[in-house]
Amino acid sequence: MTWKDMLTQLRANSPEVFDYFRVEVNASYKEIDGREVRVDYDYDALVIEFAEKYHEKYKPTVRIFKDSRVTATIEVYGYGSFSFPVTDKDEHFEQRLEITPRFAEFVQNQQLVDELRGIYDWIVTAYRSV
């Protein structure tokens, strides 16, 4: 799986338009003692910014590792970050949400929980479609 495969699936079923995304790619270079040295990271990252009602509310980052593992973090502005592995299994969304620090107030608002669940499901569905 590549970041391009994942991006294609994310675009196909997005809960909201995202015109802007950033790809943080594996290979970067850093100058050390006047020489360029390749610095490898274990993953590529898709950082997505929604363009409409989720703009400045949720910001997902999907990391695709070299061994095809995928993890995601959804930054929820004002509450914190919700992180999870992306797999073919049920990752227990509700239980993960309950143990995430600073989300006690968040889980009392069913609309916010439903929105976050929609983004979570979107990412998982994209992964399963690749």
mmCIF file with all atom_site columns, C-alpha atoms in Angstrom:
data_model
loop_
_atom_site.group_PDB
_atom_site.id
_atom_site.type_symbol
_atom_site.label_atom_id
_atom_site.label_alt_id
_atom_site.label_comp_id
_atom_site.label_asym_id
_atom_site.label_entity_id
_atom_site.label_seq_id
_atom_site.pdbx_PDB_ins_code
_atom_site.Cartn_x
_atom_site.Cartn_y
_atom_site.Cartn_z
_atom_site.occupancy
_atom_site.B_iso_or_equiv
_atom_site.pdbx_formal_charge
_atom_site.auth_seq_id
_atom_site.auth_comp_id
_atom_site.auth_asym_id
_atom_site.auth_atom_id
_atom_site.pdbx_PDB_model_num
ATOM 1   C CA . MET A 1 1   ? 0.000   0.000  0.000  1.00 0.00 ? 1   MET A CA 1
ATOM 2   C CA . THR A 1 2   ? 1.232   3.476  -0.831 1.00 0.00 ? 2   THR A CA 1
ATOM 3   C CA . TRP A 1 3   ? 0.131   6.938  0.240  1.00 0.00 ? 3   TRP A CA 1
ATOM 4   C CA . LYS A 1 4   ? -1.235  7.452  -3.276 1.00 0.00 ? 4   LYS A CA 1
ATOM 5   C CA . ASP A 1 5   ? -3.480  4.376  -2.953 1.00 0.00 ? 5   ASP A CA 1
ATOM 6   C CA . MET A 1 6   ? -4.767  5.579  0.399  1.00 0.00 ? 6   MET A CA 1
ATOM 7   C CA . LEU A 1 7   ? -5.336  9.128  -0.856 1.00 0.00 ? 7   LEU A CA 1
ATOM 8   C CA . THR A 1 8   ? -7.339  7.829  -3.823 1.00 0.00 ? 8   THR A CA 1
ATOM 9   C CA . GLN A 1 9   ? -9.660  5.916  -1.494 1.00 0.00 ? 9   GLN A CA 1
ATOM 10  C CA . LEU A 1 10  ? -9.962  8.816  0.960  1.00 0.00 ? 10  LEU A CA 1
ATOM 11  C CA . ARG A 1 11  ? -10.957 11.157 -1.868 1.00 0.00 ? 11  ARG A CA 1
ATOM 12  C CA . ALA A 1 12  ? -13.534 8.686  -3.198 1.00 0.00 ? 12  ALA A CA 1
ATOM 13  C CA . ASN A 1 13  ? -15.611 8.627  -0.006 1.00 0.00 ? 13  ASN A CA 1
ATOM 14  C CA . SER A 1 14  ? -14.772 11.771 1.967  1.00 0.00 ? 14  SER A CA 1
ATOM 15  C CA . PRO A 1 15  ? -17.423 12.969 4.446  1.00 0.00 ? 15  PRO A CA 1
ATOM 16  C CA . GLU A 1 16  ? -16.519 16.491 3.415  1.00 0.00 ? 16  GLU A CA 1
ATOM 17  C CA . VAL A 1 17  ? -14.537 18.241 0.718  1.00 0.00 ? 17  VAL A CA 1
ATOM 18  C CA . PHE A 1 18  ? -10.868 18.525 1.405  1.00 0.00 ? 18  PHE A CA 1
ATOM 19  C CA . ASP A 1 19  ? -9.079  20.682 -1.096 1.00 0.00 ? 19  ASP A CA 1
ATOM 20  C CA . TYR A 1 20  ? -5.909  20.786 0.902  1.00 0.00 ? 20  TYR A CA 1
ATOM 21  C CA . PHE A 1 21  ? -3.718  17.935 1.977  1.00 0.00 ? 21  PHE A CA 1
ATOM 22  C CA . ARG A 1 22  ? -0.029  17.601 2.635  1.00 0.00 ? 22  ARG A CA 1
ATOM 23  C CA . VAL A 1 23  ? 2.055   14.532 1.992  1.00 0.00 ? 23  VAL A CA 1
ATOM 24  C CA . GLU A 1 24  ? 4.987   14.115 4.312  1.00 0.00 ? 24  GLU A CA 1
ATOM 25  C CA . VAL A 1 25  ? 7.089   11.686 2.347  1.00 0.00 ? 25  VAL A CA 1
ATOM 26  C CA . ASN A 1 26  ? 9.566   9.108  3.462  1.00 0.00 ? 26  ASN A CA 1
ATOM 27  C CA . ALA A 1 27  ? 12.811  10.475 2.130  1.00 0.00 ? 27  ALA A CA 1
ATOM 28  C CA . SER A 1 28  ? 14.141  13.779 3.352  1.00 0.00 ? 28  SER A CA 1
ATOM 29  C CA . TYR A 1 29  ? 17.618  15.204 3.444  1.00 0.00 ? 29  TYR A CA 1
ATOM 30  C CA . LYS A 1 30  ? 19.450  16.989 6.190  1.00 0.00 ? 30  LYS A CA 1
ATOM 31  C CA . GLU A 1 31  ? 22.799  18.696 5.951  1.00 0.00 ? 31  GLU A CA 1
ATOM 32  C CA . ILE A 1 32  ? 25.306  17.347 8.454  1.00 0.00 ? 32  ILE A CA 1
ATOM 33  C CA . ASP A 1 33  ? 28.875  18.666 8.491  1.00 0.00 ? 33  ASP A CA 1
ATOM 34  C CA . GLY A 1 34  ? 28.386  20.167 5.042  1.00 0.00 ? 34  GLY A CA 1
ATOM 35  C CA . ARG A 1 35  ? 27.128  16.901 3.524  1.00 0.00 ? 35  ARG A CA 1
ATOM 36  C CA . GLU A 1 36  ? 23.637  15.894 2.579  1.00 0.00 ? 36  GLU A CA 1
ATOM 37  C CA . VAL A 1 37  ? 22.540  12.758 4.331  1.00 0.00 ? 37  VAL A CA 1
ATOM 38  C CA . ARG A 1 38  ? 19.405  10.779 3.604  1.00 0.00 ? 38  ARG A CA 1
ATOM 39  C CA . VAL A 1 39  ? 17.115  10.494 6.618  1.00 0.00 ? 39  VAL A CA 1
ATOM 40  C CA . ASP A 1 40  ? 14.582  7.688  6.295  1.00 0.00 ? 40  ASP A CA 1
ATOM 41  C CA . TYR A 1 41  ? 11.305  7.665  8.140  1.00 0.00 ? 41  TYR A CA 1
ATOM 42  C CA . ASP A 1 42  ? 9.264   4.529  8.591  1.00 0.00 ? 42  ASP A CA 1
ATOM 43  C CA . TYR A 1 43  ? 6.115   6.076  7.136  1.00 0.00 ? 43  TYR A CA 1
ATOM 44  C CA . ASP A 1 44  ? 4.489   8.566  4.791  1.00 0.00 ? 44  ASP A CA 1
ATOM 45  C CA . ALA A 1 45  ? 1.832   10.830 6.264  1.00 0.00 ? 45  ALA A CA 1
ATOM 46  C CA . LEU A 1 46  ? -1.285  12.337 4.712  1.00 0.00 ? 46  LEU A CA 1
ATOM 47  C CA . VAL A 1 47  ? -2.282  15.434 6.661  1.00 0.00 ? 47  VAL A CA 1
ATOM 48  C CA . ILE A 1 48  ? -5.790  16.460 5.626  1.00 0.00 ? 48  ILE A CA 1
ATOM 49  C CA . GLU A 1 49  ? -7.545  19.761 6.203  1.00 0.00 ? 49  GLU A CA 1
ATOM 50  C CA . PHE A 1 50  ? -11.250 19.836 5.493  1.00 0.00 ? 50  PHE A CA 1
ATOM 51  C CA . ALA A 1 51  ? -12.687 22.803 3.599  1.00 0.00 ? 51  ALA A CA 1
ATOM 52  C CA . GLU A 1 52  ? -16.196 23.204 5.011  1.00 0.00 ? 52  GLU A CA 1
ATOM 53  C CA . LYS A 1 53  ? -17.955 22.524 8.336  1.00 0.00 ? 53  LYS A CA 1
ATOM 54  C CA . TYR A 1 54  ? -15.125 20.305 9.655  1.00 0.00 ? 54  TYR A CA 1
ATOM 55  C CA . HIS A 1 55  ? -12.508 22.973 8.898  1.00 0.00 ? 55  HIS A CA 1
ATOM 56  C CA . GLU A 1 56  ? -10.887 24.089 12.175 1.00 0.00 ? 56  GLU A CA 1
ATOM 57  C CA . LYS A 1 57  ? -12.799 21.311 13.943 1.00 0.00 ? 57  LYS A CA 1
ATOM 58  C CA . TYR A 1 58  ? -11.083 18.065 12.868 1.00 0.00 ? 58  TYR A CA 1
ATOM 59  C CA . LYS A 1 59  ? -7.719  17.439 11.222 1.00 0.00 ? 59  LYS A CA 1
ATOM 60  C CA . PRO A 1 60  ? -6.909  13.820 10.348 1.00 0.00 ? 60  PRO A CA 1
ATOM 61  C CA . THR A 1 61  ? -3.411  12.506 9.774  1.00 0.00 ? 61  THR A CA 1
ATOM 62  C CA . VAL A 1 62  ? -3.028  9.049  8.245  1.00 0.00 ? 62  VAL A CA 1
ATOM 63  C CA . ARG A 1 63  ? 0.384   7.382  8.459  1.00 0.00 ? 63  ARG A CA 1
ATOM 64  C CA . ILE A 1 64  ? 1.255   4.591  6.003  1.00 0.00 ? 64  ILE A CA 1
ATOM 65  C CA . PHE A 1 65  ? 4.266   2.614  7.211  1.00 0.00 ? 65  PHE A CA 1
ATOM 66  C CA . LYS A 1 66  ? 6.779   0.896  4.941  1.00 0.00 ? 66  LYS A CA 1
ATOM 67  C CA . ASP A 1 67  ? 5.448   -2.501 6.063  1.00 0.00 ? 67  ASP A CA 1
ATOM 68  C CA . SER A 1 68  ? 1.886   -1.428 5.057  1.00 0.00 ? 68  SER A CA 1
ATOM 69  C CA . ARG A 1 69  ? 0.662   -0.854 8.611  1.00 0.00 ? 69  ARG A CA 1
ATOM 70  C CA . VAL A 1 70  ? -1.554  2.193  8.906  1.00 0.00 ? 70  VAL A CA 1
ATOM 71  C CA . THR A 1 71  ? -2.305  4.378  11.910 1.00 0.00 ? 71  THR A CA 1
ATOM 72  C CA . ALA A 1 72  ? -4.313  7.568  12.191 1.00 0.00 ? 72  ALA A CA 1
ATOM 73  C CA . THR A 1 73  ? -4.729  10.536 14.475 1.00 0.00 ? 73  THR A CA 1
ATOM 74  C CA . ILE A 1 74  ? -7.690  12.858 14.343 1.00 0.00 ? 74  ILE A CA 1
ATOM 75  C CA . GLU A 1 75  ? -6.914  16.183 15.961 1.00 0.00 ? 75  GLU A CA 1
ATOM 76  C CA . VAL A 1 76  ? -10.101 17.492 17.524 1.00 0.00 ? 76  VAL A CA 1
ATOM 77  C CA . TYR A 1 77  ? -9.635  21.210 18.051 1.00 0.00 ? 77  TYR A CA 1
ATOM 78  C CA . GLY A 1 78  ? -10.247 22.177 21.658 1.00 0.00 ? 78  GLY A CA 1
ATOM 79  C CA . TYR A 1 79  ? -10.166 18.604 22.969 1.00 0.00 ? 79  TYR A CA 1
ATOM 80  C CA . GLY A 1 80  ? -6.998  16.835 21.909 1.00 0.00 ? 80  GLY A CA 1
ATOM 81  C CA . SER A 1 81  ? -5.980  14.029 19.597 1.00 0.00 ? 81  SER A CA 1
ATOM 82  C CA . PHE A 1 82  ? -7.718  10.712 18.988 1.00 0.00 ? 82  PHE A CA 1
ATOM 83  C CA . SER A 1 83  ? -5.256  8.063  17.752 1.00 0.00 ? 83  SER A CA 1
ATOM 84  C CA . PHE A 1 84  ? -5.893  4.527  16.567 1.00 0.00 ? 84  PHE A CA 1
ATOM 85  C CA . PRO A 1 85  ? -4.470  1.715  14.445 1.00 0.00 ? 85  PRO A CA 1
ATOM 86  C CA . VAL A 1 86  ? -6.231  1.175  11.131 1.00 0.00 ? 86  VAL A CA 1
ATOM 87  C CA . THR A 1 87  ? -6.798  -2.531 10.524 1.00 0.00 ? 87  THR A CA 1
ATOM 88  C CA . ASP A 1 88  ? -9.288  -5.037 9.180  1.00 0.00 ? 88  ASP A CA 1
ATOM 89  C CA . LYS A 1 89  ? -10.544 -5.590 12.733 1.00 0.00 ? 89  LYS A CA 1
ATOM 90  C CA . ASP A 1 90  ? -12.985 -3.668 14.896 1.00 0.00 ? 90  ASP A CA 1
ATOM 91  C CA . GLU A 1 91  ? -10.761 -1.386 16.958 1.00 0.00 ? 91  GLU A CA 1
ATOM 92  C CA . HIS A 1 92  ? -13.399 -0.612 19.607 1.00 0.00 ? 92  HIS A CA 1
ATOM 93  C CA . PHE A 1 93  ? -14.085 3.034  18.779 1.00 0.00 ? 93  PHE A CA 1
ATOM 94  C CA . GLU A 1 94  ? -16.229 3.770  21.849 1.00 0.00 ? 94  GLU A CA 1
ATOM 95  C CA . GLN A 1 95  ? -13.749 2.228  24.301 1.00 0.00 ? 95  GLN A CA 1
ATOM 96  C CA . ARG A 1 96  ? -10.845 4.091  22.723 1.00 0.00 ? 96  ARG A CA 1
ATOM 97  C CA . LEU A 1 97  ? -12.786 7.344  22.911 1.00 0.00 ? 97  LEU A CA 1
ATOM 98  C CA . GLU A 1 98  ? -13.621 6.847  26.589 1.00 0.00 ? 98  GLU A CA 1
ATOM 99  C CA . ILE A 1 99  ? -9.973  6.351  27.581 1.00 0.00 ? 99  ILE A CA 1
ATOM 100 C CA . THR A 1 100 ? -8.661  9.308  25.576 1.00 0.00 ? 100 THR A CA 1
ATOM 101 C CA . PRO A 1 101 ? -7.633  12.158 27.908 1.00 0.00 ? 101 PRO A CA 1
ATOM 102 C CA . ARG A 1 102 ? -9.629  15.409 27.776 1.00 0.00 ? 102 ARG A CA 1
ATOM 103 C CA . PHE A 1 103 ? -12.581 13.806 25.969 1.00 0.00 ? 103 PHE A CA 1
ATOM 104 C CA . ALA A 1 104 ? -14.966 13.524 28.950 1.00 0.00 ? 104 ALA A CA 1
ATOM 105 C CA . GLU A 1 105 ? -16.874 16.650 27.888 1.00 0.00 ? 105 GLU A CA 1
ATOM 106 C CA . PHE A 1 106 ? -16.678 15.631 24.239 1.00 0.00 ? 106 PHE A CA 1
ATOM 107 C CA . VAL A 1 107 ? -18.395 12.254 24.738 1.00 0.00 ? 107 VAL A CA 1
ATOM 108 C CA . GLN A 1 108 ? -21.390 13.976 26.318 1.00 0.00 ? 108 GLN A CA 1
ATOM 109 C CA . ASN A 1 109 ? -22.194 15.646 22.987 1.00 0.00 ? 109 ASN A CA 1
ATOM 110 C CA . GLN A 1 110 ? -23.637 12.968 20.691 1.00 0.00 ? 110 GLN A CA 1
ATOM 111 C CA . GLN A 1 111 ? -23.311 15.147 17.573 1.00 0.00 ? 111 GLN A CA 1
ATOM 112 C CA . LEU A 1 112 ? -19.544 15.472 18.110 1.00 0.00 ? 112 LEU A CA 1
ATOM 113 C CA . VAL A 1 113 ? -19.213 11.729 18.764 1.00 0.00 ? 113 VAL A CA 1
ATOM 114 C CA . ASP A 1 114 ? -21.174 10.981 15.567 1.00 0.00 ? 114 ASP A CA 1
ATOM 115 C CA . GLU A 1 115 ? -18.972 13.334 13.525 1.00 0.00 ? 115 GLU A CA 1
ATOM 116 C CA . LEU A 1 116 ? -15.787 11.801 14.911 1.00 0.00 ? 116 LEU A CA 1
ATOM 117 C CA . ARG A 1 117 ? -17.174 8.298  14.308 1.00 0.00 ? 117 ARG A CA 1
ATOM 118 C CA . GLY A 1 118 ? -17.896 9.287  10.695 1.00 0.00 ? 118 GLY A CA 1
ATOM 119 C CA . ILE A 1 119 ? -14.299 10.415 10.138 1.00 0.00 ? 119 ILE A CA 1
ATOM 120 C CA . TYR A 1 120 ? -12.998 7.298  11.887 1.00 0.00 ? 120 TYR A CA 1
ATOM 121 C CA . ASP A 1 121 ? -15.179 5.039  9.701  1.00 0.00 ? 121 ASP A CA 1
ATOM 122 C CA . TRP A 1 122 ? -14.134 6.946  6.570  1.00 0.00 ? 122 TRP A CA 1
ATOM 123 C CA . ILE A 1 123 ? -10.448 6.287  7.252  1.00 0.00 ? 123 ILE A CA 1
ATOM 124 C CA . VAL A 1 124 ? -11.018 2.618  8.120  1.00 0.00 ? 124 VAL A CA 1
ATOM 125 C CA . THR A 1 125 ? -13.209 2.090  5.037  1.00 0.00 ? 125 THR A CA 1
ATOM 126 C CA . ALA A 1 126 ? -10.571 3.703  2.795  1.00 0.00 ? 126 ALA A CA 1
ATOM 127 C CA . TYR A 1 127 ? -7.939  1.365  4.225  1.00 0.00 ? 127 TYR A CA 1
ATOM 128 C CA . ARG A 1 128 ? -10.114 -1.694 3.673  1.00 0.00 ? 128 ARG A CA 1
ATOM 129 C CA . SER A 1 129 ? -10.799 -0.606 0.065  1.00 0.00 ? 129 SER A CA 1
ATOM 130 C CA . VAL A 1 130 ? -7.145  -0.405 -0.965 1.00 0.00 ? 130 VAL A CA 1
#
